[in-house]
Tab-separated table of C-alpha atoms in Angstrom:
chain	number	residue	atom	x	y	z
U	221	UNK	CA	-96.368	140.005	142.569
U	222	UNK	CA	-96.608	143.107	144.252
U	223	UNK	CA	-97.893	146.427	142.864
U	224	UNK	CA	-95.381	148.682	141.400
U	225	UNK	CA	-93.573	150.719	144.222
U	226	UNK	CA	-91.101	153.117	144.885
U	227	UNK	CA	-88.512	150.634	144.117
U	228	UNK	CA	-89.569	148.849	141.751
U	229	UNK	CA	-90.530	151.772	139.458
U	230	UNK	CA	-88.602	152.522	136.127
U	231	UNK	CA	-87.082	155.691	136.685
U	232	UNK	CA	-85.664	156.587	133.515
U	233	UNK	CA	-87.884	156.465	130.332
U	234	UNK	CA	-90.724	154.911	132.587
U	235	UNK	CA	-92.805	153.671	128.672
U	236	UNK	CA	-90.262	151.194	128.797
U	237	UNK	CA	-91.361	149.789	132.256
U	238	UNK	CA	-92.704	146.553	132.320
U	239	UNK	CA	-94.631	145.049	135.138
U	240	UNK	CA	-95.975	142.178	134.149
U	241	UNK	CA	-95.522	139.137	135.708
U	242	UNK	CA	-95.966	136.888	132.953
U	243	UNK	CA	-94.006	139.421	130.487
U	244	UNK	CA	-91.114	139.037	133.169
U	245	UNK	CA	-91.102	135.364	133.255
U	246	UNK	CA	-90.585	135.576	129.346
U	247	UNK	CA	-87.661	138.062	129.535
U	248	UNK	CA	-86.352	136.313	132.504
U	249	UNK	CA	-86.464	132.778	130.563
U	250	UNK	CA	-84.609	134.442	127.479
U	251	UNK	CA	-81.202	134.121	129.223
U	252	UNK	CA	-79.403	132.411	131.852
U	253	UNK	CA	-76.513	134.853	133.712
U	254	UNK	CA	-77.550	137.843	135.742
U	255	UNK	CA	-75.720	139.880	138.603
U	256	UNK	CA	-76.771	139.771	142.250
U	257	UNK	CA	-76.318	142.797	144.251
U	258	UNK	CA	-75.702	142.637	148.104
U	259	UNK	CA	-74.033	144.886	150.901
U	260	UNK	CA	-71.098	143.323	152.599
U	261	UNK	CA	-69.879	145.466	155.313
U	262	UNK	CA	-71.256	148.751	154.058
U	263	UNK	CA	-70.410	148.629	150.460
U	264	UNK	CA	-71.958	147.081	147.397
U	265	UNK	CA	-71.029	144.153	146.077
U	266	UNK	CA	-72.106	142.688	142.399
U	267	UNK	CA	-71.390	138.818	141.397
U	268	UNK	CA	-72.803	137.452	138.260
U	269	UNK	CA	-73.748	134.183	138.943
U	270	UNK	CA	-76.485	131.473	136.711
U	271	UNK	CA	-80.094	131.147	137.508
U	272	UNK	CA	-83.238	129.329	136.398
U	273	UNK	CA	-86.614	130.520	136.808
U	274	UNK	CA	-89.768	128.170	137.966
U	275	UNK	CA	-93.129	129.885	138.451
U	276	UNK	CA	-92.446	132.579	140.783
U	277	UNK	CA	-89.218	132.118	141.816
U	278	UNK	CA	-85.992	132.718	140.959
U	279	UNK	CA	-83.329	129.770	141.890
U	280	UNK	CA	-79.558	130.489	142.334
U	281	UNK	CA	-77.144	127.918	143.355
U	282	UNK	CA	-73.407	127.878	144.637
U	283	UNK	CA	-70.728	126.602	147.009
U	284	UNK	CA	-71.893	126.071	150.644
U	285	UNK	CA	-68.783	127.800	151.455
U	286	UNK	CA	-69.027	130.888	148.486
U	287	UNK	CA	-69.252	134.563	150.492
U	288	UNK	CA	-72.275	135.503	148.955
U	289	UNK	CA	-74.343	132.098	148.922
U	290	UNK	CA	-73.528	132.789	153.269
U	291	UNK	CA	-74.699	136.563	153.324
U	292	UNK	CA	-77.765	135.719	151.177
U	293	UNK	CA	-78.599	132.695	152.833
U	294	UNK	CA	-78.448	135.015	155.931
U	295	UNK	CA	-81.360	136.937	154.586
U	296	UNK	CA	-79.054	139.907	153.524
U	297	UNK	CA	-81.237	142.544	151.223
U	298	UNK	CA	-80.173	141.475	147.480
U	299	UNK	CA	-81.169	142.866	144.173
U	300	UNK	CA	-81.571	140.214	141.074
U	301	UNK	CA	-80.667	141.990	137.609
U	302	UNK	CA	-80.104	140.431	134.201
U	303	UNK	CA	-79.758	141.829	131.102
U	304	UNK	CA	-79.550	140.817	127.298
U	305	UNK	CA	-78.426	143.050	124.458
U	306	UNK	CA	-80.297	142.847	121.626
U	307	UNK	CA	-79.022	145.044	119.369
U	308	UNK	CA	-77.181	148.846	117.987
U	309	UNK	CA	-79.173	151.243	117.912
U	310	UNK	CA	-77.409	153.656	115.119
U	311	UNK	CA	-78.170	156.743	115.065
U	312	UNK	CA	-77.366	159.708	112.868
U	313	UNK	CA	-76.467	161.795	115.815
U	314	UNK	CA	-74.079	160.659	118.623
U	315	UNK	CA	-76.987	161.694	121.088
U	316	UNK	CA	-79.445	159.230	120.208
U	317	UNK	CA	-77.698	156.112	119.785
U	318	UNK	CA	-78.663	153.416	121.810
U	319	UNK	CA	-78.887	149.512	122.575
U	320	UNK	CA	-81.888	147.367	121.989
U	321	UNK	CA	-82.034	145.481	125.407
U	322	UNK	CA	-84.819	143.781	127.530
U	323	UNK	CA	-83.731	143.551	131.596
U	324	UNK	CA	-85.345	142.353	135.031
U	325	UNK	CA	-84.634	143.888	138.175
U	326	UNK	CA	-85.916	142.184	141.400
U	327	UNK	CA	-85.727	143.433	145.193
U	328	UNK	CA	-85.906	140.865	148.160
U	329	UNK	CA	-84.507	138.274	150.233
U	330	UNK	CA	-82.928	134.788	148.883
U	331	UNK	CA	-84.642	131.642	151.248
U	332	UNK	CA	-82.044	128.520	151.259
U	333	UNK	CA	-84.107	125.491	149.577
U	334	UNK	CA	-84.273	123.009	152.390
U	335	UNK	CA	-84.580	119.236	151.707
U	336	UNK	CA	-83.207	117.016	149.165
U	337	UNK	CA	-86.082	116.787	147.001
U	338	UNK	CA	-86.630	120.085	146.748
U	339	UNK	CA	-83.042	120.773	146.267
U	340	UNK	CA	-82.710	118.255	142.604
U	341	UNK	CA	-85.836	120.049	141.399
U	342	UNK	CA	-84.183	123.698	142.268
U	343	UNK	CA	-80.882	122.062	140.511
U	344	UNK	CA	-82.769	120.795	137.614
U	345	UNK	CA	-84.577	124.148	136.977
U	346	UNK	CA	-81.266	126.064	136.887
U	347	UNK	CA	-79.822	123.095	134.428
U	348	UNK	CA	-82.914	123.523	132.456
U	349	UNK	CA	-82.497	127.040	132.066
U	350	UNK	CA	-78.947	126.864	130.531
U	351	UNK	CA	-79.611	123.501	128.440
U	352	UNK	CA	-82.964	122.338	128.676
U	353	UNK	CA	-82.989	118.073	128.797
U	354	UNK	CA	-79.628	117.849	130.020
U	355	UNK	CA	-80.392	116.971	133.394
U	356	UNK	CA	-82.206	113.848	132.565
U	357	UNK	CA	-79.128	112.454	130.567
U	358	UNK	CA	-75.922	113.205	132.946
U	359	UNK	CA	-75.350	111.568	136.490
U	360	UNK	CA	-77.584	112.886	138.962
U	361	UNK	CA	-75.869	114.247	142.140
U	362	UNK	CA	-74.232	112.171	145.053
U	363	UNK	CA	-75.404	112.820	148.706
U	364	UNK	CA	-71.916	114.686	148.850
U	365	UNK	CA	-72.072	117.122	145.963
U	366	UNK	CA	-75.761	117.869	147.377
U	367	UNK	CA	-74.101	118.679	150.367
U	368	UNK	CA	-71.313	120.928	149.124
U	369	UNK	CA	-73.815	122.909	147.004
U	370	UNK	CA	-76.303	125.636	148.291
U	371	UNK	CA	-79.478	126.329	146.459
U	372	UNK	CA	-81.409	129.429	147.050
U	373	UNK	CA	-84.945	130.883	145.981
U	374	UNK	CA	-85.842	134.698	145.832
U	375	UNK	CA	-90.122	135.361	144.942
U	376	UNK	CA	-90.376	137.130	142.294
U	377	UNK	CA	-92.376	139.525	144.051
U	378	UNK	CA	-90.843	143.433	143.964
U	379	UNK	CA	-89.766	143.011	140.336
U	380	UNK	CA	-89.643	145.009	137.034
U	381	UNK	CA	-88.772	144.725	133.546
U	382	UNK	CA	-87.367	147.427	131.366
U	383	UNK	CA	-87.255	146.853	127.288
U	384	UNK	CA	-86.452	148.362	124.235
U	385	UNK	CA	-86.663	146.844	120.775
U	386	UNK	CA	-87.278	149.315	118.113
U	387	UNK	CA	-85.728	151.606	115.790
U	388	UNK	CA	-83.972	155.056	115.784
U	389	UNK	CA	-85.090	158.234	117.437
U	390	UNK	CA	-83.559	160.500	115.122
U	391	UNK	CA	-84.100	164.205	115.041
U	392	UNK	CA	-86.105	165.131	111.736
U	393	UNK	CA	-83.499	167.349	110.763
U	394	UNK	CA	-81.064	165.127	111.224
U	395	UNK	CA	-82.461	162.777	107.775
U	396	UNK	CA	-81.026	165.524	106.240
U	397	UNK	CA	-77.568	164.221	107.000
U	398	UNK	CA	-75.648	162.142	104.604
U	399	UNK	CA	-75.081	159.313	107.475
U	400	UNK	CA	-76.672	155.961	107.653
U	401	UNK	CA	-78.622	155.238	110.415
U	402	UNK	CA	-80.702	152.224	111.616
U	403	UNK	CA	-80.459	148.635	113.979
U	404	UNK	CA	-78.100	146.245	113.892
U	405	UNK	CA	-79.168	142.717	115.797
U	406	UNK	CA	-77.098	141.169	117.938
U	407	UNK	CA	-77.607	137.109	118.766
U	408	UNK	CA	-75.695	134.563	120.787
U	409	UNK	CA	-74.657	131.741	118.356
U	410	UNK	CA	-73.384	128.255	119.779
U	411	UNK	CA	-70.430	127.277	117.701
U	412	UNK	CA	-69.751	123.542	117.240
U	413	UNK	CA	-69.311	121.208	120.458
U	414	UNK	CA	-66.220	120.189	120.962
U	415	UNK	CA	-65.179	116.781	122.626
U	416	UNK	CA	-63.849	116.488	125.989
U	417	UNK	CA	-60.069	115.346	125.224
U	418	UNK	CA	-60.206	112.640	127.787
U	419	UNK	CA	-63.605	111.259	126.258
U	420	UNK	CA	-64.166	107.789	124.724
U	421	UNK	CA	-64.210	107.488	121.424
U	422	UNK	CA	-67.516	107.152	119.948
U	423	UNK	CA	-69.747	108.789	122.040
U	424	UNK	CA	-72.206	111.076	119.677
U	425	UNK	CA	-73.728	114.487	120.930
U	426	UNK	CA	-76.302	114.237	123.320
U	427	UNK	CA	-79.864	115.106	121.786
U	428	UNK	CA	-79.782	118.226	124.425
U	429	UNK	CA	-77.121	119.428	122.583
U	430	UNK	CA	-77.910	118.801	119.120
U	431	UNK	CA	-81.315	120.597	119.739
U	432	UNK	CA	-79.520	124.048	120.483
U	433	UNK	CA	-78.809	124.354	116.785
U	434	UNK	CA	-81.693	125.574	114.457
U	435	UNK	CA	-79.384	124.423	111.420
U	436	UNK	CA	-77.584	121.163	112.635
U	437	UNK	CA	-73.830	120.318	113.861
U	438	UNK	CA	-71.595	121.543	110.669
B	898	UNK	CA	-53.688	150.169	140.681
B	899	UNK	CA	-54.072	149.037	144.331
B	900	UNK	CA	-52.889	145.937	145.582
B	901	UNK	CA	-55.429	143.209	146.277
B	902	UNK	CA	-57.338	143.825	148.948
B	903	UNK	CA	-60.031	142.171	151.537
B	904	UNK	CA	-62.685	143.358	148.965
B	905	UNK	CA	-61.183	142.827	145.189
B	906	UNK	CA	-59.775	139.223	146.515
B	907	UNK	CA	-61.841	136.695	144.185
B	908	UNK	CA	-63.274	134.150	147.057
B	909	UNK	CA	-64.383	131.153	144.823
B	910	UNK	CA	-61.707	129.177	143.132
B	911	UNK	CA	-59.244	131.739	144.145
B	912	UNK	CA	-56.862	130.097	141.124
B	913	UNK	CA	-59.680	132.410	138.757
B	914	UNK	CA	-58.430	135.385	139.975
B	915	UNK	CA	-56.499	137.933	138.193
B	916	UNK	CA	-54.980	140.878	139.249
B	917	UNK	CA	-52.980	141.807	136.805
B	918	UNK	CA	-53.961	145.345	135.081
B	919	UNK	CA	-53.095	144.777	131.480
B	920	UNK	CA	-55.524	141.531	131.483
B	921	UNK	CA	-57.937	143.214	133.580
B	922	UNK	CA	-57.991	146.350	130.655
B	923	UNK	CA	-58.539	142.893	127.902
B	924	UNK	CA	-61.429	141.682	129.345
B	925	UNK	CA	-62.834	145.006	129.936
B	926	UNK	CA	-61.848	145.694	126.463
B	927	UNK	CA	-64.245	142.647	125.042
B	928	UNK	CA	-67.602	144.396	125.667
B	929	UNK	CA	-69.592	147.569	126.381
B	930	UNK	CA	-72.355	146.443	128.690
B	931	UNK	CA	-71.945	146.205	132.628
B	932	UNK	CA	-74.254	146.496	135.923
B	933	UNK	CA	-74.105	148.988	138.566
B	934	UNK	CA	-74.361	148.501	142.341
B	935	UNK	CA	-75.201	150.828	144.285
B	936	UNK	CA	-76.786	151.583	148.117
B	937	UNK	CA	-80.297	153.076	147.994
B	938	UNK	CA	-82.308	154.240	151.125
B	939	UNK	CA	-80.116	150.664	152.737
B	940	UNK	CA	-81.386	148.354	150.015
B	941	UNK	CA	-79.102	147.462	146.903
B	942	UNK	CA	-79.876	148.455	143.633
B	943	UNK	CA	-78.231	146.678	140.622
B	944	UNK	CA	-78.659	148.764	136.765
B	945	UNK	CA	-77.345	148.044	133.620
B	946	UNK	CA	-75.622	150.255	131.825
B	947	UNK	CA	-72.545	150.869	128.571
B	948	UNK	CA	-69.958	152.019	129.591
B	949	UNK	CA	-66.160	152.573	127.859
B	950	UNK	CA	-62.764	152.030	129.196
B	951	UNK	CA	-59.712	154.635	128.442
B	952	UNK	CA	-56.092	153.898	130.333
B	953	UNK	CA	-57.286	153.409	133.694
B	954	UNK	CA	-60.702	155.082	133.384
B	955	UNK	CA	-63.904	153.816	133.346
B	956	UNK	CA	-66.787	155.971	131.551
B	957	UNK	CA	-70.137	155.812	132.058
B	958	UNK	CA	-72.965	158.359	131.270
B	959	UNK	CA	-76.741	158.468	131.328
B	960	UNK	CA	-79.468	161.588	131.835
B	961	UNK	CA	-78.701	163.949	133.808
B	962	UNK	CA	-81.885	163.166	135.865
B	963	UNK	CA	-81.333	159.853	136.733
B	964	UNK	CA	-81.556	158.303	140.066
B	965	UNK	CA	-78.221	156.049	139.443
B	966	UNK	CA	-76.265	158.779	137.810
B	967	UNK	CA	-77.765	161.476	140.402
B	968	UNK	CA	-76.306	159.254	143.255
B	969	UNK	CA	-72.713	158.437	141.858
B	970	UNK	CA	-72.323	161.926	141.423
B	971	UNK	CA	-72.733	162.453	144.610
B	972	UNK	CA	-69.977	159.964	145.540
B	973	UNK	CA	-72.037	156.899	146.795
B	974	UNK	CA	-69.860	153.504	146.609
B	975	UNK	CA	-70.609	151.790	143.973
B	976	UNK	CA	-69.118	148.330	142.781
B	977	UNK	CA	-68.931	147.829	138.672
B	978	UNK	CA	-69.435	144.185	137.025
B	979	UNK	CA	-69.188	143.051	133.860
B	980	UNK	CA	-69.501	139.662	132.635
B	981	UNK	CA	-69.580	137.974	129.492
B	982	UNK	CA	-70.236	133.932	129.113
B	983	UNK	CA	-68.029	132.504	126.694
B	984	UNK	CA	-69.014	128.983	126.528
B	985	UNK	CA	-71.151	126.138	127.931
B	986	UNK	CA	-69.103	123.711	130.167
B	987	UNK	CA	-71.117	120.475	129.691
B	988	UNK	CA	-69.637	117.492	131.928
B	989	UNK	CA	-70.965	114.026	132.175
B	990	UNK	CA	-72.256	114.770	135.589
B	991	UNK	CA	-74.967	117.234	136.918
B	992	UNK	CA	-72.237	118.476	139.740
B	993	UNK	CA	-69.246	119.338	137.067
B	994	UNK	CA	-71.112	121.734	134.771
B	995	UNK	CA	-70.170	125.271	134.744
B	996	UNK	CA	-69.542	128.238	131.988
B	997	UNK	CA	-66.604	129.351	130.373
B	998	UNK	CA	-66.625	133.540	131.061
B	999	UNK	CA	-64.527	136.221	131.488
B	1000	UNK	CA	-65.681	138.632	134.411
B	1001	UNK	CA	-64.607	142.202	135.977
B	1002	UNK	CA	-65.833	143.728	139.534
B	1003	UNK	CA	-64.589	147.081	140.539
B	1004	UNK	CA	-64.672	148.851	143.372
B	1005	UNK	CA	-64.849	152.940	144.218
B	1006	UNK	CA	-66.266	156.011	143.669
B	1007	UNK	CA	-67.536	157.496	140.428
B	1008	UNK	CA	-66.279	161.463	139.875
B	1009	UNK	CA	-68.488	163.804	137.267
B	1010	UNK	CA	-66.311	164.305	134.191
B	1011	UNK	CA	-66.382	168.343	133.902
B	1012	UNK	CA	-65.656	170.583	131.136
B	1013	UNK	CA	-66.526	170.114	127.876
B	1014	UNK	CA	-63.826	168.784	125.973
B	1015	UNK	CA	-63.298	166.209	128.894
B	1016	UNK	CA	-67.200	165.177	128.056
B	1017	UNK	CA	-66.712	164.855	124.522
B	1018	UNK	CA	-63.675	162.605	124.398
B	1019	UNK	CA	-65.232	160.717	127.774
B	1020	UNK	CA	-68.313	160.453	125.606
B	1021	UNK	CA	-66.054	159.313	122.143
B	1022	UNK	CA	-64.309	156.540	125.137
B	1023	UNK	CA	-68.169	154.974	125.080
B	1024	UNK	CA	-69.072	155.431	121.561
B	1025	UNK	CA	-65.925	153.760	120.640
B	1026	UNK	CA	-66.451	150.637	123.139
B	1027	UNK	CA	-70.015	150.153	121.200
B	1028	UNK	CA	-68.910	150.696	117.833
B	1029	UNK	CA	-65.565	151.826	116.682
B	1030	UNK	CA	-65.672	154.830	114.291
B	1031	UNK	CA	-68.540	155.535	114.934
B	1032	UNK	CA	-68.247	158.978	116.568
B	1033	UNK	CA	-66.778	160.423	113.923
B	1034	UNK	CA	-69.422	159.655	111.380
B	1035	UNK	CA	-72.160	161.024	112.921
B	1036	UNK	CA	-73.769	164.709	113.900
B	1037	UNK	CA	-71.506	165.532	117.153
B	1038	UNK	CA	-73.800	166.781	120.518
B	1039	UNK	CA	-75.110	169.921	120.676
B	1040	UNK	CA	-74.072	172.162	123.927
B	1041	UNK	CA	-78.259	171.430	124.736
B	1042	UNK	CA	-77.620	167.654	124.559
B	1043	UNK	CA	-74.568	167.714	126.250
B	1044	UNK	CA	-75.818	169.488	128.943
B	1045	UNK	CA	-78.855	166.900	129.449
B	1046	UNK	CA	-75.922	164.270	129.981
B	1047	UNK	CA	-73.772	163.113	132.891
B	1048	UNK	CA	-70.425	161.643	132.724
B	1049	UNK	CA	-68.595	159.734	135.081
B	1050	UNK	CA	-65.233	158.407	135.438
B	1051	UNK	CA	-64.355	155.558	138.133
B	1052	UNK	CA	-60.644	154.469	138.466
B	1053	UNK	CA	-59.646	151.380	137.679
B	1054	UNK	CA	-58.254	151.162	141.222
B	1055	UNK	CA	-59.862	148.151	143.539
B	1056	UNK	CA	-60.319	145.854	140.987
B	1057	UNK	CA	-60.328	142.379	140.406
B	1058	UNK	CA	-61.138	140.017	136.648
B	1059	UNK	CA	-61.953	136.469	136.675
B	1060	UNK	CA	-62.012	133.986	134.089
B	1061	UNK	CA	-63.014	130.704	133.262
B	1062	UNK	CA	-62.011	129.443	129.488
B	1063	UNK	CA	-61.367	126.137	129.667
B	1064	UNK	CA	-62.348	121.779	128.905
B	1065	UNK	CA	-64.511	120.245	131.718
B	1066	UNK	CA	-63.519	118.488	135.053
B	1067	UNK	CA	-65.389	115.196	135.115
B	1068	UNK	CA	-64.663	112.619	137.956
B	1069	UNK	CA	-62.415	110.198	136.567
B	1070	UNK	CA	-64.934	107.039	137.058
B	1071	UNK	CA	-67.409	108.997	134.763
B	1072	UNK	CA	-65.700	108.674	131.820
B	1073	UNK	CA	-66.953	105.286	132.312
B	1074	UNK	CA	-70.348	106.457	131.548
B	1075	UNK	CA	-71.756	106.648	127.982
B	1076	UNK	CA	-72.233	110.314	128.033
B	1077	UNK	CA	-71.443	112.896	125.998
B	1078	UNK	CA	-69.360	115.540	127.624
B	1079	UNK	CA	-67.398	118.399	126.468
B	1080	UNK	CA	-67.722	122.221	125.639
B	1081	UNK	CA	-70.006	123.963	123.720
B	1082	UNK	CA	-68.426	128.151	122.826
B	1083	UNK	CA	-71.052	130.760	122.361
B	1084	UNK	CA	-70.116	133.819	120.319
B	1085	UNK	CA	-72.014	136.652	119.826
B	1086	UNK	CA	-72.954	137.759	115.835
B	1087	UNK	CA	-74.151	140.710	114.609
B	1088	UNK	CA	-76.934	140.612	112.229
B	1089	UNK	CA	-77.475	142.322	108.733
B	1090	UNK	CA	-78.253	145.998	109.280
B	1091	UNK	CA	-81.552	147.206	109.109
B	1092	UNK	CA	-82.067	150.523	106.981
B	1093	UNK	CA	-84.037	153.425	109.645
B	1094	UNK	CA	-87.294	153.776	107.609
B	1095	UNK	CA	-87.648	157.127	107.485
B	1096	UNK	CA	-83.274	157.323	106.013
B	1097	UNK	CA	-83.360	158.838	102.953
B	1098	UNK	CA	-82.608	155.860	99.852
B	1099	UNK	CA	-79.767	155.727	98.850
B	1100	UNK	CA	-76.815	155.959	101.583
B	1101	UNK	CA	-74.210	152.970	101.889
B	1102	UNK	CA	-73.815	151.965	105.547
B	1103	UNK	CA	-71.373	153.246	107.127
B	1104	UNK	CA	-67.674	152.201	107.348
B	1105	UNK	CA	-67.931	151.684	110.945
B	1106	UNK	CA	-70.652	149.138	110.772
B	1107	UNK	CA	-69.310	147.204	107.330
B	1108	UNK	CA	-66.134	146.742	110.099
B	1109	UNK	CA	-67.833	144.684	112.464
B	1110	UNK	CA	-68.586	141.640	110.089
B	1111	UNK	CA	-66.045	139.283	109.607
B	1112	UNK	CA	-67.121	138.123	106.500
B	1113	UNK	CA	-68.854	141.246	105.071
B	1114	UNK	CA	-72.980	141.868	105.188
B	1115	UNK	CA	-74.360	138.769	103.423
């Protein structure tokens, strides 16, 4: 990874900047949606799309035919960004709330994955990073649905994170104010599966499934 | 708002698209965090951000200082997303998977809210999209914070939602297969609030906070 530029740098409330590459992976392999940024004739343009992360790159995958799988493909400039809100940040002023977050930002170019080898394991890591061991039990793709999908890879090489997970910055005058103040969490819960209507009967919950639930199927 | 143009027309599975401003204001409606695009020195920059919606008004505000704020002011174009994933799409093949979301891109030009009255209620539009009620429970700004802050307001005019919320579309042959397949929805809780340690003991939570759990604080 490069060293932190002019880009890359955290602008506002720079503590929070985070430029390490192994700190990055972690935040980046927390979630699975982020926005890609692009210019398409003049103005900018912002998609959210899924990813997965392997090593040092970032893969993204779409339609052959999808606008922006063509102008990245093309070697447009595009900027990466995800984000994940981790919680209220209740303050007892209305200046100094704020949202517990942790977010990646990365500059470059997207390189189309060439090859069909290369193109399953570029699949796989994006179907790993929404449901980890699902790949292995669906069917794999035909020659055809290779064909009709585009996989790209950006380096994660101009890149920084940005993070906040901590409590209120209240004014000390402000405790002397009858109003509560502190953090509420926020988490993504997966409710219950539900069937596909045009299912067999009798087919249980794949084990990729069942393993997103710290509690068990209710 | 305008009709839909070369730029708000939704490319991939055009059928997604939606136009309409009263479910474009709902999906807005169904969360507070977006990203920003924007064109810096030729290279696109992507930052997340809260933001609030009121009528046909979007609201966003940050330090006056900062490089994203600094350059919407100034009128750069600038392109609004905001997604939320709703739901894991999990067919029987790799090809068929997908999410179920609900998406906005916007288009335009942010304007500086001026005047103070116009700040407060553009600031009350954000506060409320976070937390509802919370605004009034707390210490209002002082003229010394408000002056630190800029507000922006970006019409709701080149806009365009997109939605996915829906069962899987497996190949008819796969059902042959003895694979699980079907949807998996992914809601997002709040927590149990966390007292600030330095709050005086004592003071109940407020109302505003008790109101965001369905079945009260456990």
């Amino acid at each position: 990874m490069k060293e932190v530029n002019d880009k890359t740098k955290v602008r506002r409330v720079p503590k929070r900047g985070i430029y390490d590459q192994e700190e990055i992976y972690k935040i980046l392999d927390n979630d699975s949606t982020c926005t890609i940024g692009f210019v398409h004739r003049g103005v900018p343009v912002v998609i959210p799309t899924i990813y997965g992360r392997h090593e040092n790159k970032i893969y993204l995958h779409g339609a052959a035919s999808s606008r922006m799988i063509k102008n990245l493909e093309e070697g447009f400039d595009m900027c990466f960004c995800m984000h994940r809100v981790t919680g209220l940040v209740l303050a007892n002023s209305a200046f100094h709330h704020s949202m517990n977050y942790e977010s990646v930002v990365i500059f470059g170019k997207a390189k189309k994955v060439e090859g069909k080898e290369a193109n399953l394991f570029a699949l796989k890591v994006v179907s790993d990073q929404v449901l980890k061991g699902r790949w292995e039990e669906v069917r794999q793709p035909s020659d055809k649905e290779l064909k009709a999908t585009t996989v790209l890879e950006l380096e994660i090489n101009e890149a920084s994170a940005k993070v906040r997970n901590e409590g209120c910055h209240n004014d000390k005058e402000d405790y002397e104010l009858d109003i509560w103040t502190g953090i509420v969490p926020i988490e993504k819960v997966y409710q219950n599966p539900i069937d596909d209507d045009k299912m067999r009967n009798g087919i249980p919950v794949s084990p990729s499934v069942k393993n997103i639930y710290n509690n068990g199927i209710t």
